[in-house]
Amino acid sequence: MIVAGAAIQGTAHLARAQCCQDAFKAVDLGTAAVLAVADGAGGRERSALGAHIAVDAACRVLAENVPEVEDSPEAWSEWIAAAGARVVEDYRRTVEGVLSAVADASEPVDTGALAATLAAAVVRPPWVAFLSIGDCFGTVLTREPDEPDPQDGSSRPGDREGSGRPDERAGFRRPDERAGPDALDGPPASGDPGEPVASPGSSASGDPLAIGDPGTSGEPPAAGESSASGNSSARGEPITIGDPGTSGDPGTSGDPGTSGEPPAAGESSASGAARTFGERCHLVLPPPPPGVPETVFLSSPGATLRLRSFALWDPRLSGVVLATDGCAPLTLDRPSLRELPPEAGPLPAERFFCGLAATLRANGGDAEPLRALLSGPEAARTGDDLTVVCALTEGS
């Protein structure tokens, strides 16, 4: 498994002589990987330390007793929920110990001084388990199975085997959607990739809404709504990282280093987006919608009760990417850019995620192109710190 990450100081923090308040950590367990990103609260003097404590706690706890691939959805769901509670407890205990060592004994310890948000994932293909508190977000990458092209009989990724037509599945389920009766019986039968399954213990986190545009509003999609809601990207061929391009431009597959044929004219997926074949990206752990009154931190009262946790199963899983909220303008597209209604919510920018995956696989996990991308002009306009960490399956 290829694991890489980078944290870049935001331009606004640099102008104010503030250090980077983000942190990331990854642990490669061989057949699995643990990822974590944290964002220290901007107004707290020691929040950068809080972010590092958060990712340390997450990786330490989540590296223990990871369920097996053969374990049931219930086992994965129960494990990540219990592990999430332990992460919060571990973080608070460490923060209290640090503050007690330097604070006046006559004053109560304020854990909010090291406030931080957190997103973490355990990647053990075909499983990935997430936990999150605050505004960090997560995306998964999937690859489509091969199927003979109905026009020329050649093998073509993206379609069901033997169907003789493009796969018209609705797309990746949001964590708060039930996967139907089959989800209770574990993964679909062999030979049928089926829908990515959200384990029945998934938390009912809020549906994503549009981001980045104060004038954009809308109601979340109805429960059970398919990926026409816009929470998955239907792009295929990875594009090489370079110029991120104009925001909202889905990129092209015309680079000399990009293999694969473009989709047939007019071809589309059930999500309504232009369909190509290869890797797809799905925003499964969205940031909170605009207008949320307050950001929840690991140090917030009742943090354990406000923790999001869920597990996903997909035999096509090819990667997981976690990011702090400063990366949203670079990595997420507003639905209006794809002529979708506001309630479709933010969509993962395939030019970023698929390009990142292709580049890291090509260079063996060298994070320098990622650091360059997070330091580029497109990223600089956010002003905030930018942090990304990912785990990718190997192979082209």
PDB file of N, CA, C and O in Angstrom, residues 83-153:
ATOM      1  N   ALA A  83     -13.604   2.296  19.196  1.00  0.00           N
ATOM      2  CA  ALA A  83     -12.274   2.900  19.048  1.00  0.00           C
ATOM      3  C   ALA A  83     -12.362   4.418  19.044  1.00  0.00           C
ATOM      4  O   ALA A  83     -11.494   5.101  19.603  1.00  0.00           O
ATOM      5  N   GLY A  84     -13.414   4.964  18.425  1.00  0.00           N
ATOM      6  CA  GLY A  84     -13.587   6.408  18.417  1.00  0.00           C
ATOM      7  C   GLY A  84     -13.715   6.979  19.820  1.00  0.00           C
ATOM      8  O   GLY A  84     -13.116   8.013  20.143  1.00  0.00           O
ATOM      9  N   ALA A  85     -14.490   6.311  20.648  1.00  0.00           N
ATOM     10  CA  ALA A  85     -14.642   6.760  22.031  1.00  0.00           C
ATOM     11  C   ALA A  85     -13.303   6.703  22.765  1.00  0.00           C
ATOM     12  O   ALA A  85     -12.967   7.595  23.555  1.00  0.00           O
ATOM     13  N   ARG A  86     -12.510   5.680  22.496  1.00  0.00           N
ATOM     14  CA  ARG A  86     -11.196   5.562  23.132  1.00  0.00           C
ATOM     15  C   ARG A  86     -10.257   6.671  22.662  1.00  0.00           C
ATOM     16  O   ARG A  86      -9.434   7.178  23.441  1.00  0.00           O
ATOM     17  N   VAL A  87     -10.357   7.051  21.390  1.00  0.00           N
ATOM     18  CA  VAL A  87      -9.514   8.128  20.877  1.00  0.00           C
ATOM     19  C   VAL A  87      -9.798   9.429  21.628  1.00  0.00           C
ATOM     20  O   VAL A  87      -8.878  10.149  22.044  1.00  0.00           O
ATOM     21  N   VAL A  88     -11.086   9.739  21.812  1.00  0.00           N
ATOM     22  CA  VAL A  88     -11.452  10.960  22.535  1.00  0.00           C
ATOM     23  C   VAL A  88     -10.923  10.910  23.957  1.00  0.00           C
ATOM     24  O   VAL A  88     -10.346  11.885  24.467  1.00  0.00           O
ATOM     25  N   GLU A  89     -11.088   9.776  24.620  1.00  0.00           N
ATOM     26  CA  GLU A  89     -10.610   9.639  25.994  1.00  0.00           C
ATOM     27  C   GLU A  89      -9.088   9.757  26.071  1.00  0.00           C
ATOM     28  O   GLU A  89      -8.541  10.421  26.966  1.00  0.00           O
ATOM     29  N   ASP A  90      -8.406   9.131  25.133  1.00  0.00           N
ATOM     30  CA  ASP A  90      -6.946   9.176  25.120  1.00  0.00           C
ATOM     31  C   ASP A  90      -6.457  10.602  24.889  1.00  0.00           C
ATOM     32  O   ASP A  90      -5.517  11.077  25.543  1.00  0.00           O
ATOM     33  N   TYR A  91      -7.089  11.289  23.956  1.00  0.00           N
ATOM     34  CA  TYR A  91      -6.727  12.677  23.670  1.00  0.00           C
ATOM     35  C   TYR A  91      -6.909  13.558  24.911  1.00  0.00           C
ATOM     36  O   TYR A  91      -6.010  14.316  25.287  1.00  0.00           O
ATOM     37  N   ARG A  92      -8.064  13.453  25.532  1.00  0.00           N
ATOM     38  CA  ARG A  92      -8.347  14.298  26.703  1.00  0.00           C
ATOM     39  C   ARG A  92      -7.387  13.995  27.856  1.00  0.00           C
ATOM     40  O   ARG A  92      -6.922  14.914  28.538  1.00  0.00           O
ATOM     41  N   ARG A  93      -7.090  12.746  28.068  1.00  0.00           N
ATOM     42  CA  ARG A  93      -6.168  12.369  29.151  1.00  0.00           C
ATOM     43  C   ARG A  93      -4.778  12.940  28.891  1.00  0.00           C
ATOM     44  O   ARG A  93      -4.134  13.474  29.812  1.00  0.00           O
ATOM     45  N   THR A  94      -4.323  12.859  27.641  1.00  0.00           N
ATOM     46  CA  THR A  94      -2.996  13.394  27.313  1.00  0.00           C
ATOM     47  C   THR A  94      -2.966  14.914  27.443  1.00  0.00           C
ATOM     48  O   THR A  94      -2.009  15.494  27.992  1.00  0.00           O
ATOM     49  N   VAL A  95      -3.997  15.577  26.941  1.00  0.00           N
ATOM     50  CA  VAL A  95      -4.063  17.038  27.013  1.00  0.00           C
ATOM     51  C   VAL A  95      -4.086  17.507  28.464  1.00  0.00           C
ATOM     52  O   VAL A  95      -3.379  18.458  28.841  1.00  0.00           O
ATOM     53  N   GLU A  96      -4.879  16.846  29.296  1.00  0.00           N
ATOM     54  CA  GLU A  96      -4.939  17.220  30.714  1.00  0.00           C
ATOM     55  C   GLU A  96      -3.583  17.036  31.392  1.00  0.00           C
ATOM     56  O   GLU A  96      -3.170  17.847  32.227  1.00  0.00           O
ATOM     57  N   GLY A  97      -2.874  15.965  31.012  1.00  0.00           N
ATOM     58  CA  GLY A  97      -1.558  15.740  31.583  1.00  0.00           C
ATOM     59  C   GLY A  97      -0.563  16.807  31.173  1.00  0.00           C
ATOM     60  O   GLY A  97       0.224  17.294  31.993  1.00  0.00           O
ATOM     61  N   VAL A  98      -0.608  17.202  29.892  1.00  0.00           N
ATOM     62  CA  VAL A  98       0.298  18.252  29.407  1.00  0.00           C
ATOM     63  C   VAL A  98       0.011  19.569  30.101  1.00  0.00           C
ATOM     64  O   VAL A  98       0.922  20.265  30.579  1.00  0.00           O
ATOM     65  N   LEU A  99      -1.258  19.943  30.171  1.00  0.00           N
ATOM     66  CA  LEU A  99      -1.621  21.230  30.765  1.00  0.00           C
ATOM     67  C   LEU A  99      -1.368  21.252  32.266  1.00  0.00           C
ATOM     68  O   LEU A  99      -0.973  22.288  32.817  1.00  0.00           O
ATOM     69  N   SER A 100      -1.588  20.142  32.932  1.00  0.00           N
ATOM     70  CA  SER A 100      -1.349  20.090  34.378  1.00  0.00           C
ATOM     71  C   SER A 100       0.124  20.295  34.714  1.00  0.00           C
ATOM     72  O   SER A 100       0.466  20.835  35.771  1.00  0.00           O
ATOM     73  N   ALA A 101       0.987  19.894  33.792  1.00  0.00           N
ATOM     74  CA  ALA A 101       2.423  20.006  34.048  1.00  0.00           C
ATOM     75  C   ALA A 101       2.925  21.443  33.945  1.00  0.00           C
ATOM     76  O   ALA A 101       3.978  21.769  34.493  1.00  0.00           O
ATOM     77  N   VAL A 102       2.174  22.286  33.239  1.00  0.00           N
ATOM     78  CA  VAL A 102       2.649  23.659  33.032  1.00  0.00           C
ATOM     79  C   VAL A 102       1.727  24.710  33.643  1.00  0.00           C
ATOM     80  O   VAL A 102       2.082  25.885  33.718  1.00  0.00           O
ATOM     81  N   ALA A 103       0.537  24.297  34.095  1.00  0.00           N
ATOM     82  CA  ALA A 103      -0.440  25.265  34.596  1.00  0.00           C
ATOM     83  C   ALA A 103      -0.268  25.489  36.091  1.00  0.00           C
ATOM     84  O   ALA A 103       0.347  24.692  36.807  1.00  0.00           O
ATOM     85  N   ASP A 104      -0.852  26.571  36.562  1.00  0.00           N
ATOM     86  CA  ASP A 104      -0.897  26.874  37.984  1.00  0.00           C
ATOM     87  C   ASP A 104      -1.812  25.860  38.657  1.00  0.00           C
ATOM     88  O   ASP A 104      -2.958  25.652  38.241  1.00  0.00           O
ATOM     89  N   ALA A 105      -1.311  25.206  39.690  1.00  0.00           N
ATOM     90  CA  ALA A 105      -2.083  24.153  40.361  1.00  0.00           C
ATOM     91  C   ALA A 105      -3.386  24.666  40.938  1.00  0.00           C
ATOM     92  O   ALA A 105      -4.325  23.894  41.161  1.00  0.00           O
ATOM     93  N   SER A 106      -3.482  25.960  41.175  1.00  0.00           N
ATOM     94  CA  SER A 106      -4.695  26.512  41.767  1.00  0.00           C
ATOM     95  C   SER A 106      -5.783  26.783  40.730  1.00  0.00           C
ATOM     96  O   SER A 106      -6.910  27.096  41.078  1.00  0.00           O
ATOM     97  N   GLU A 107      -5.452  26.647  39.438  1.00  0.00           N
ATOM     98  CA  GLU A 107      -6.419  26.921  38.382  1.00  0.00           C
ATOM     99  C   GLU A 107      -6.855  25.625  37.716  1.00  0.00           C
ATOM    100  O   GLU A 107      -6.058  24.690  37.558  1.00  0.00           O
ATOM    101  N   PRO A 108      -8.130  25.539  37.319  1.00  0.00           N
ATOM    102  CA  PRO A 108      -8.598  24.336  36.623  1.00  0.00           C
ATOM    103  C   PRO A 108      -7.952  24.219  35.252  1.00  0.00           C
ATOM    104  O   PRO A 108      -7.597  25.222  34.622  1.00  0.00           O
ATOM    105  N   VAL A 109      -7.810  22.994  34.785  1.00  0.00           N
ATOM    106  CA  VAL A 109      -7.219  22.746  33.472  1.00  0.00           C
ATOM    107  C   VAL A 109      -8.268  22.983  32.395  1.00  0.00           C
ATOM    108  O   VAL A 109      -9.376  22.448  32.466  1.00  0.00           O
ATOM    109  N   ASP A 110      -7.947  23.803  31.398  1.00  0.00           N
ATOM    110  CA  ASP A 110      -8.844  24.093  30.281  1.00  0.00           C
ATOM    111  C   ASP A 110      -8.364  23.322  29.056  1.00  0.00           C
ATOM    112  O   ASP A 110      -7.440  23.743  28.352  1.00  0.00           O
ATOM    113  N   THR A 111      -8.988  22.176  28.787  1.00  0.00           N
ATOM    114  CA  THR A 111      -8.557  21.361  27.644  1.00  0.00           C
ATOM    115  C   THR A 111      -8.820  22.064  26.319  1.00  0.00           C
ATOM    116  O   THR A 111      -8.214  21.705  25.299  1.00  0.00           O
ATOM    117  N   GLY A 112      -9.693  23.067  26.322  1.00  0.00           N
ATOM    118  CA  GLY A 112      -9.962  23.810  25.103  1.00  0.00           C
ATOM    119  C   GLY A 112      -8.757  24.571  24.590  1.00  0.00           C
ATOM    120  O   GLY A 112      -8.726  24.998  23.432  1.00  0.00           O
ATOM    121  N   ALA A 113      -7.742  24.763  25.429  1.00  0.00           N
ATOM    122  CA  ALA A 113      -6.534  25.461  24.986  1.00  0.00           C
ATOM    123  C   ALA A 113      -5.817  24.692  23.889  1.00  0.00           C
ATOM    124  O   ALA A 113      -5.058  25.268  23.107  1.00  0.00           O
ATOM    125  N   LEU A 114      -6.049  23.378  23.813  1.00  0.00           N
ATOM    126  CA  LEU A 114      -5.438  22.539  22.787  1.00  0.00           C
ATOM    127  C   LEU A 114      -6.505  21.956  21.862  1.00  0.00           C
ATOM    128  O   LEU A 114      -6.380  20.843  21.356  1.00  0.00           O
ATOM    129  N   ALA A 115      -7.560  22.714  21.627  1.00  0.00           N
ATOM    130  CA  ALA A 115      -8.698  22.224  20.839  1.00  0.00           C
ATOM    131  C   ALA A 115      -8.274  21.863  19.418  1.00  0.00           C
ATOM    132  O   ALA A 115      -7.480  22.572  18.786  1.00  0.00           O
ATOM    133  N   ALA A 116      -8.829  20.769  18.911  1.00  0.00           N
ATOM    134  CA  ALA A 116      -8.527  20.328  17.548  1.00  0.00           C
ATOM    135  C   ALA A 116      -9.671  19.475  17.020  1.00  0.00           C
ATOM    136  O   ALA A 116     -10.379  18.808  17.783  1.00  0.00           O
ATOM    137  N   THR A 117      -9.855  19.516  15.705  1.00  0.00           N
ATOM    138  CA  THR A 117     -10.768  18.601  15.028  1.00  0.00           C
ATOM    139  C   THR A 117      -9.967  17.409  14.521  1.00  0.00           C
ATOM    140  O   THR A 117      -8.734  17.442  14.475  1.00  0.00           O
ATOM    141  N   LEU A 118     -10.670  16.356  14.107  1.00  0.00           N
ATOM    142  CA  LEU A 118      -9.971  15.132  13.718  1.00  0.00           C
ATOM    143  C   LEU A 118     -10.786  14.343  12.699  1.00  0.00           C
ATOM    144  O   LEU A 118     -12.007  14.271  12.779  1.00  0.00           O
ATOM    145  N   ALA A 119     -10.086  13.758  11.736  1.00  0.00           N
ATOM    146  CA  ALA A 119     -10.652  12.704  10.886  1.00  0.00           C
ATOM    147  C   ALA A 119      -9.615  11.600  10.800  1.00  0.00           C
ATOM    148  O   ALA A 119      -8.414  11.872  10.640  1.00  0.00           O
ATOM    149  N   ALA A 120     -10.056  10.368  10.920  1.00  0.00           N
ATOM    150  CA  ALA A 120      -9.137   9.229  10.881  1.00  0.00           C
ATOM    151  C   ALA A 120      -9.798   8.083  10.129  1.00  0.00           C
ATOM    152  O   ALA A 120     -11.028   8.001  10.044  1.00  0.00           O
ATOM    153  N   ALA A 121      -8.977   7.218   9.574  1.00  0.00           N
ATOM    154  CA  ALA A 121      -9.497   6.077   8.819  1.00  0.00           C
ATOM    155  C   ALA A 121      -8.562   4.888   8.976  1.00  0.00           C
ATOM    156  O   ALA A 121      -7.344   5.047   9.076  1.00  0.00           O
ATOM    157  N   VAL A 122      -9.158   3.706   8.977  1.00  0.00           N
ATOM    158  CA  VAL A 122      -8.413   2.459   8.923  1.00  0.00           C
ATOM    159  C   VAL A 122      -8.743   1.812   7.585  1.00  0.00           C
ATOM    160  O   VAL A 122      -9.905   1.528   7.294  1.00  0.00           O
ATOM    161  N   VAL A 123      -7.725   1.612   6.766  1.00  0.00           N
ATOM    162  CA  VAL A 123      -7.910   1.103   5.408  1.00  0.00           C
ATOM    163  C   VAL A 123      -7.409  -0.335   5.359  1.00  0.00           C
ATOM    164  O   VAL A 123      -6.208  -0.595   5.545  1.00  0.00           O
ATOM    165  N   ARG A 124      -8.330  -1.252   5.144  1.00  0.00           N
ATOM    166  CA  ARG A 124      -7.975  -2.658   4.979  1.00  0.00           C
ATOM    167  C   ARG A 124      -8.843  -3.209   3.855  1.00  0.00           C
ATOM    168  O   ARG A 124      -9.896  -3.798   4.103  1.00  0.00           O
ATOM    169  N   PRO A 125      -8.441  -2.965   2.604  1.00  0.00           N
ATOM    170  CA  PRO A 125      -9.300  -3.332   1.471  1.00  0.00           C
ATOM    171  C   PRO A 125      -9.809  -4.757   1.582  1.00  0.00           C
ATOM    172  O   PRO A 125      -9.036  -5.661   1.936  1.00  0.00           O
ATOM    173  N   PRO A 126     -11.113  -4.950   1.315  1.00  0.00           N
ATOM    174  CA  PRO A 126     -12.084  -3.991   0.766  1.00  0.00           C
ATOM    175  C   PRO A 126     -12.804  -3.133   1.819  1.00  0.00           C
ATOM    176  O   PRO A 126     -13.786  -2.484   1.499  1.00  0.00           O
ATOM    177  N   TRP A 127     -12.311  -3.113   3.049  1.00  0.00           N
ATOM    178  CA  TRP A 127     -12.941  -2.334   4.113  1.00  0.00           C
ATOM    179  C   TRP A 127     -12.208  -1.019   4.345  1.00  0.00           C
ATOM    180  O   TRP A 127     -11.000  -0.928   4.191  1.00  0.00           O
ATOM    181  N   VAL A 128     -12.972  -0.012   4.752  1.00  0.00           N
ATOM    182  CA  VAL A 128     -12.407   1.205   5.309  1.00  0.00           C
ATOM    183  C   VAL A 128     -13.359   1.676   6.405  1.00  0.00           C
ATOM    184  O   VAL A 128     -14.578   1.674   6.224  1.00  0.00           O
ATOM    185  N   ALA A 129     -12.797   2.025   7.553  1.00  0.00           N
ATOM    186  CA  ALA A 129     -13.587   2.515   8.677  1.00  0.00           C
ATOM    187  C   ALA A 129     -13.155   3.939   8.992  1.00  0.00           C
ATOM    188  O   ALA A 129     -11.960   4.229   9.044  1.00  0.00           O
ATOM    189  N   PHE A 130     -14.141   4.819   9.179  1.00  0.00           N
ATOM    190  CA  PHE A 130     -13.881   6.233   9.418  1.00  0.00           C
ATOM    191  C   PHE A 130     -14.361   6.652  10.797  1.00  0.00           C
ATOM    192  O   PHE A 130     -15.369   6.137  11.304  1.00  0.00           O
ATOM    193  N   LEU A 131     -13.675   7.637  11.366  1.00  0.00           N
ATOM    194  CA  LEU A 131     -14.217   8.367  12.502  1.00  0.00           C
ATOM    195  C   LEU A 131     -13.845   9.836  12.322  1.00  0.00           C
ATOM    196  O   LEU A 131     -12.821  10.168  11.721  1.00  0.00           O
ATOM    197  N   SER A 132     -14.709  10.710  12.818  1.00  0.00           N
ATOM    198  CA  SER A 132     -14.507  12.135  12.595  1.00  0.00           C
ATOM    199  C   SER A 132     -15.213  12.950  13.652  1.00  0.00           C
ATOM    200  O   SER A 132     -16.292  12.583  14.126  1.00  0.00           O
ATOM    201  N   ILE A 133     -14.590  14.058  14.007  1.00  0.00           N
ATOM    202  CA  ILE A 133     -15.252  15.068  14.831  1.00  0.00           C
ATOM    203  C   ILE A 133     -14.764  16.427  14.336  1.00  0.00           C
ATOM    204  O   ILE A 133     -13.568  16.664  14.194  1.00  0.00           O
ATOM    205  N   GLY A 134     -15.695  17.297  13.987  1.00  0.00           N
ATOM    206  CA  GLY A 134     -15.325  18.588  13.446  1.00  0.00           C
ATOM    207  C   GLY A 134     -15.469  18.643  11.943  1.00  0.00           C
ATOM    208  O   GLY A 134     -16.307  17.952  11.359  1.00  0.00           O
ATOM    209  N   ASP A 135     -14.619  19.447  11.287  1.00  0.00           N
ATOM    210  CA  ASP A 135     -14.845  19.769   9.884  1.00  0.00           C
ATOM    211  C   ASP A 135     -13.828  19.202   8.905  1.00  0.00           C
ATOM    212  O   ASP A 135     -13.776  19.625   7.749  1.00  0.00           O
ATOM    213  N   CYS A 136     -13.011  18.245   9.311  1.00  0.00           N
ATOM    214  CA  CYS A 136     -12.172  17.548   8.348  1.00  0.00           C
ATOM    215  C   CYS A 136     -13.061  16.621   7.506  1.00  0.00           C
ATOM    216  O   CYS A 136     -14.177  16.299   7.912  1.00  0.00           O
ATOM    217  N   PHE A 137     -12.579  16.181   6.360  1.00  0.00           N
ATOM    218  CA  PHE A 137     -13.438  15.365   5.494  1.00  0.00           C
ATOM    219  C   PHE A 137     -12.635  14.254   4.828  1.00  0.00           C
ATOM    220  O   PHE A 137     -11.399  14.251   4.854  1.00  0.00           O
ATOM    221  N   GLY A 138     -13.358  13.281   4.243  1.00  0.00           N
ATOM    222  CA  GLY A 138     -12.705  12.113   3.666  1.00  0.00           C
ATOM    223  C   GLY A 138     -13.331  11.676   2.354  1.00  0.00           C
ATOM    224  O   GLY A 138     -14.542  11.774   2.159  1.00  0.00           O
ATOM    225  N   THR A 139     -12.490  11.186   1.459  1.00  0.00           N
ATOM    226  CA  THR A 139     -12.904  10.724   0.132  1.00  0.00           C
ATOM    227  C   THR A 139     -12.323   9.335  -0.104  1.00  0.00           C
ATOM    228  O   THR A 139     -11.209   9.043   0.327  1.00  0.00           O
ATOM    229  N   VAL A 140     -13.077   8.490  -0.794  1.00  0.00           N
ATOM    230  CA  VAL A 140     -12.554   7.188  -1.194  1.00  0.00           C
ATOM    231  C   VAL A 140     -12.467   7.129  -2.708  1.00  0.00           C
ATOM    232  O   VAL A 140     -13.219   7.793  -3.421  1.00  0.00           O
ATOM    233  N   LEU A 141     -11.537   6.323  -3.185  1.00  0.00           N
ATOM    234  CA  LEU A 141     -11.372   6.061  -4.608  1.00  0.00           C
ATOM    235  C   LEU A 141     -11.740   4.613  -4.874  1.00  0.00           C
ATOM    236  O   LEU A 141     -11.435   3.723  -4.065  1.00  0.00           O
ATOM    237  N   THR A 142     -12.384   4.381  -6.002  1.00  0.00           N
ATOM    238  CA  THR A 142     -12.735   3.020  -6.397  1.00  0.00           C
ATOM    239  C   THR A 142     -12.380   2.817  -7.856  1.00  0.00           C
ATOM    240  O   THR A 142     -12.359   3.756  -8.648  1.00  0.00           O
ATOM    241  N   ARG A 143     -12.127   1.574  -8.201  1.00  0.00           N
ATOM    242  CA  ARG A 143     -11.882   1.208  -9.587  1.00  0.00           C
ATOM    243  C   ARG A 143     -12.981   0.285 -10.064  1.00  0.00           C
ATOM    244  O   ARG A 143     -13.453  -0.559  -9.308  1.00  0.00           O
ATOM    245  N   GLU A 144     -13.333   0.427 -11.313  1.00  0.00           N
ATOM    246  CA  GLU A 144     -14.416  -0.357 -11.873  1.00  0.00           C
ATOM    247  C   GLU A 144     -13.885  -1.685 -12.415  1.00  0.00           C
ATOM    248  O   GLU A 144     -12.763  -1.749 -12.923  1.00  0.00           O
ATOM    249  N   PRO A 145     -14.689  -2.761 -12.355  1.00  0.00           N
ATOM    250  CA  PRO A 145     -14.263  -4.049 -12.922  1.00  0.00           C
ATOM    251  C   PRO A 145     -14.277  -4.000 -14.440  1.00  0.00           C
ATOM    252  O   PRO A 145     -14.843  -3.091 -15.041  1.00  0.00           O
ATOM    253  N   ASP A 146     -13.645  -4.997 -15.061  1.00  0.00           N
ATOM    254  CA  ASP A 146     -13.586  -5.045 -16.521  1.00  0.00           C
ATOM    255  C   ASP A 146     -14.809  -5.736 -17.098  1.00  0.00           C
ATOM    256  O   ASP A 146     -15.401  -6.619 -16.486  1.00  0.00           O
ATOM    257  N   GLU A 147     -15.138  -5.336 -18.313  1.00  0.00           N
ATOM    258  CA  GLU A 147     -16.236  -5.979 -19.037  1.00  0.00           C
ATOM    259  C   GLU A 147     -16.022  -5.781 -20.522  1.00  0.00           C
ATOM    260  O   GLU A 147     -15.499  -4.745 -20.943  1.00  0.00           O
ATOM    261  N   PRO A 148     -16.396  -6.737 -21.339  1.00  0.00           N
ATOM    262  CA  PRO A 148     -16.239  -6.547 -22.779  1.00  0.00           C
ATOM    263  C   PRO A 148     -17.001  -5.326 -23.257  1.00  0.00           C
ATOM    264  O   PRO A 148     -18.138  -5.090 -22.864  1.00  0.00           O
ATOM    265  N   ASP A 149     -16.353  -4.563 -24.114  1.00  0.00           N
ATOM    266  CA  ASP A 149     -17.003  -3.398 -24.707  1.00  0.00           C
ATOM    267  C   ASP A 149     -18.105  -3.890 -25.632  1.00  0.00           C
ATOM    268  O   ASP A 149     -17.855  -4.721 -26.513  1.00  0.00           O
ATOM    269  N   PRO A 150     -19.363  -3.427 -25.474  1.00  0.00           N
ATOM    270  CA  PRO A 150     -20.450  -3.915 -26.318  1.00  0.00           C
ATOM    271  C   PRO A 150     -20.229  -3.585 -27.789  1.00  0.00           C
ATOM    272  O   PRO A 150     -20.819  -4.219 -28.648  1.00  0.00           O
ATOM    273  N   GLN A 151     -19.352  -2.617 -28.131  1.00  0.00           N
ATOM    274  CA  GLN A 151     -19.154  -2.250 -29.521  1.00  0.00           C
ATOM    275  C   GLN A 151     -18.096  -3.106 -30.201  1.00  0.00           C
ATOM    276  O   GLN A 151     -18.242  -3.482 -31.352  1.00  0.00           O
ATOM    277  N   ASP A 152     -16.991  -3.383 -29.476  1.00  0.00           N
ATOM    278  CA  ASP A 152     -15.923  -4.130 -30.150  1.00  0.00           C
ATOM    279  C   ASP A 152     -15.501  -5.393 -29.430  1.00  0.00           C
ATOM    280  O   ASP A 152     -14.600  -6.090 -29.875  1.00  0.00           O
ATOM    281  N   GLY A 153     -16.149  -5.698 -28.289  1.00  0.00           N
ATOM    282  CA  GLY A 153     -15.846  -6.924 -27.578  1.00  0.00           C
ATOM    283  C   GLY A 153     -14.611  -6.876 -26.724  1.00  0.00           C
ATOM    284  O   GLY A 153     -14.275  -7.848 -26.055  1.00  0.00           O
TER     285      GLY A 153
END
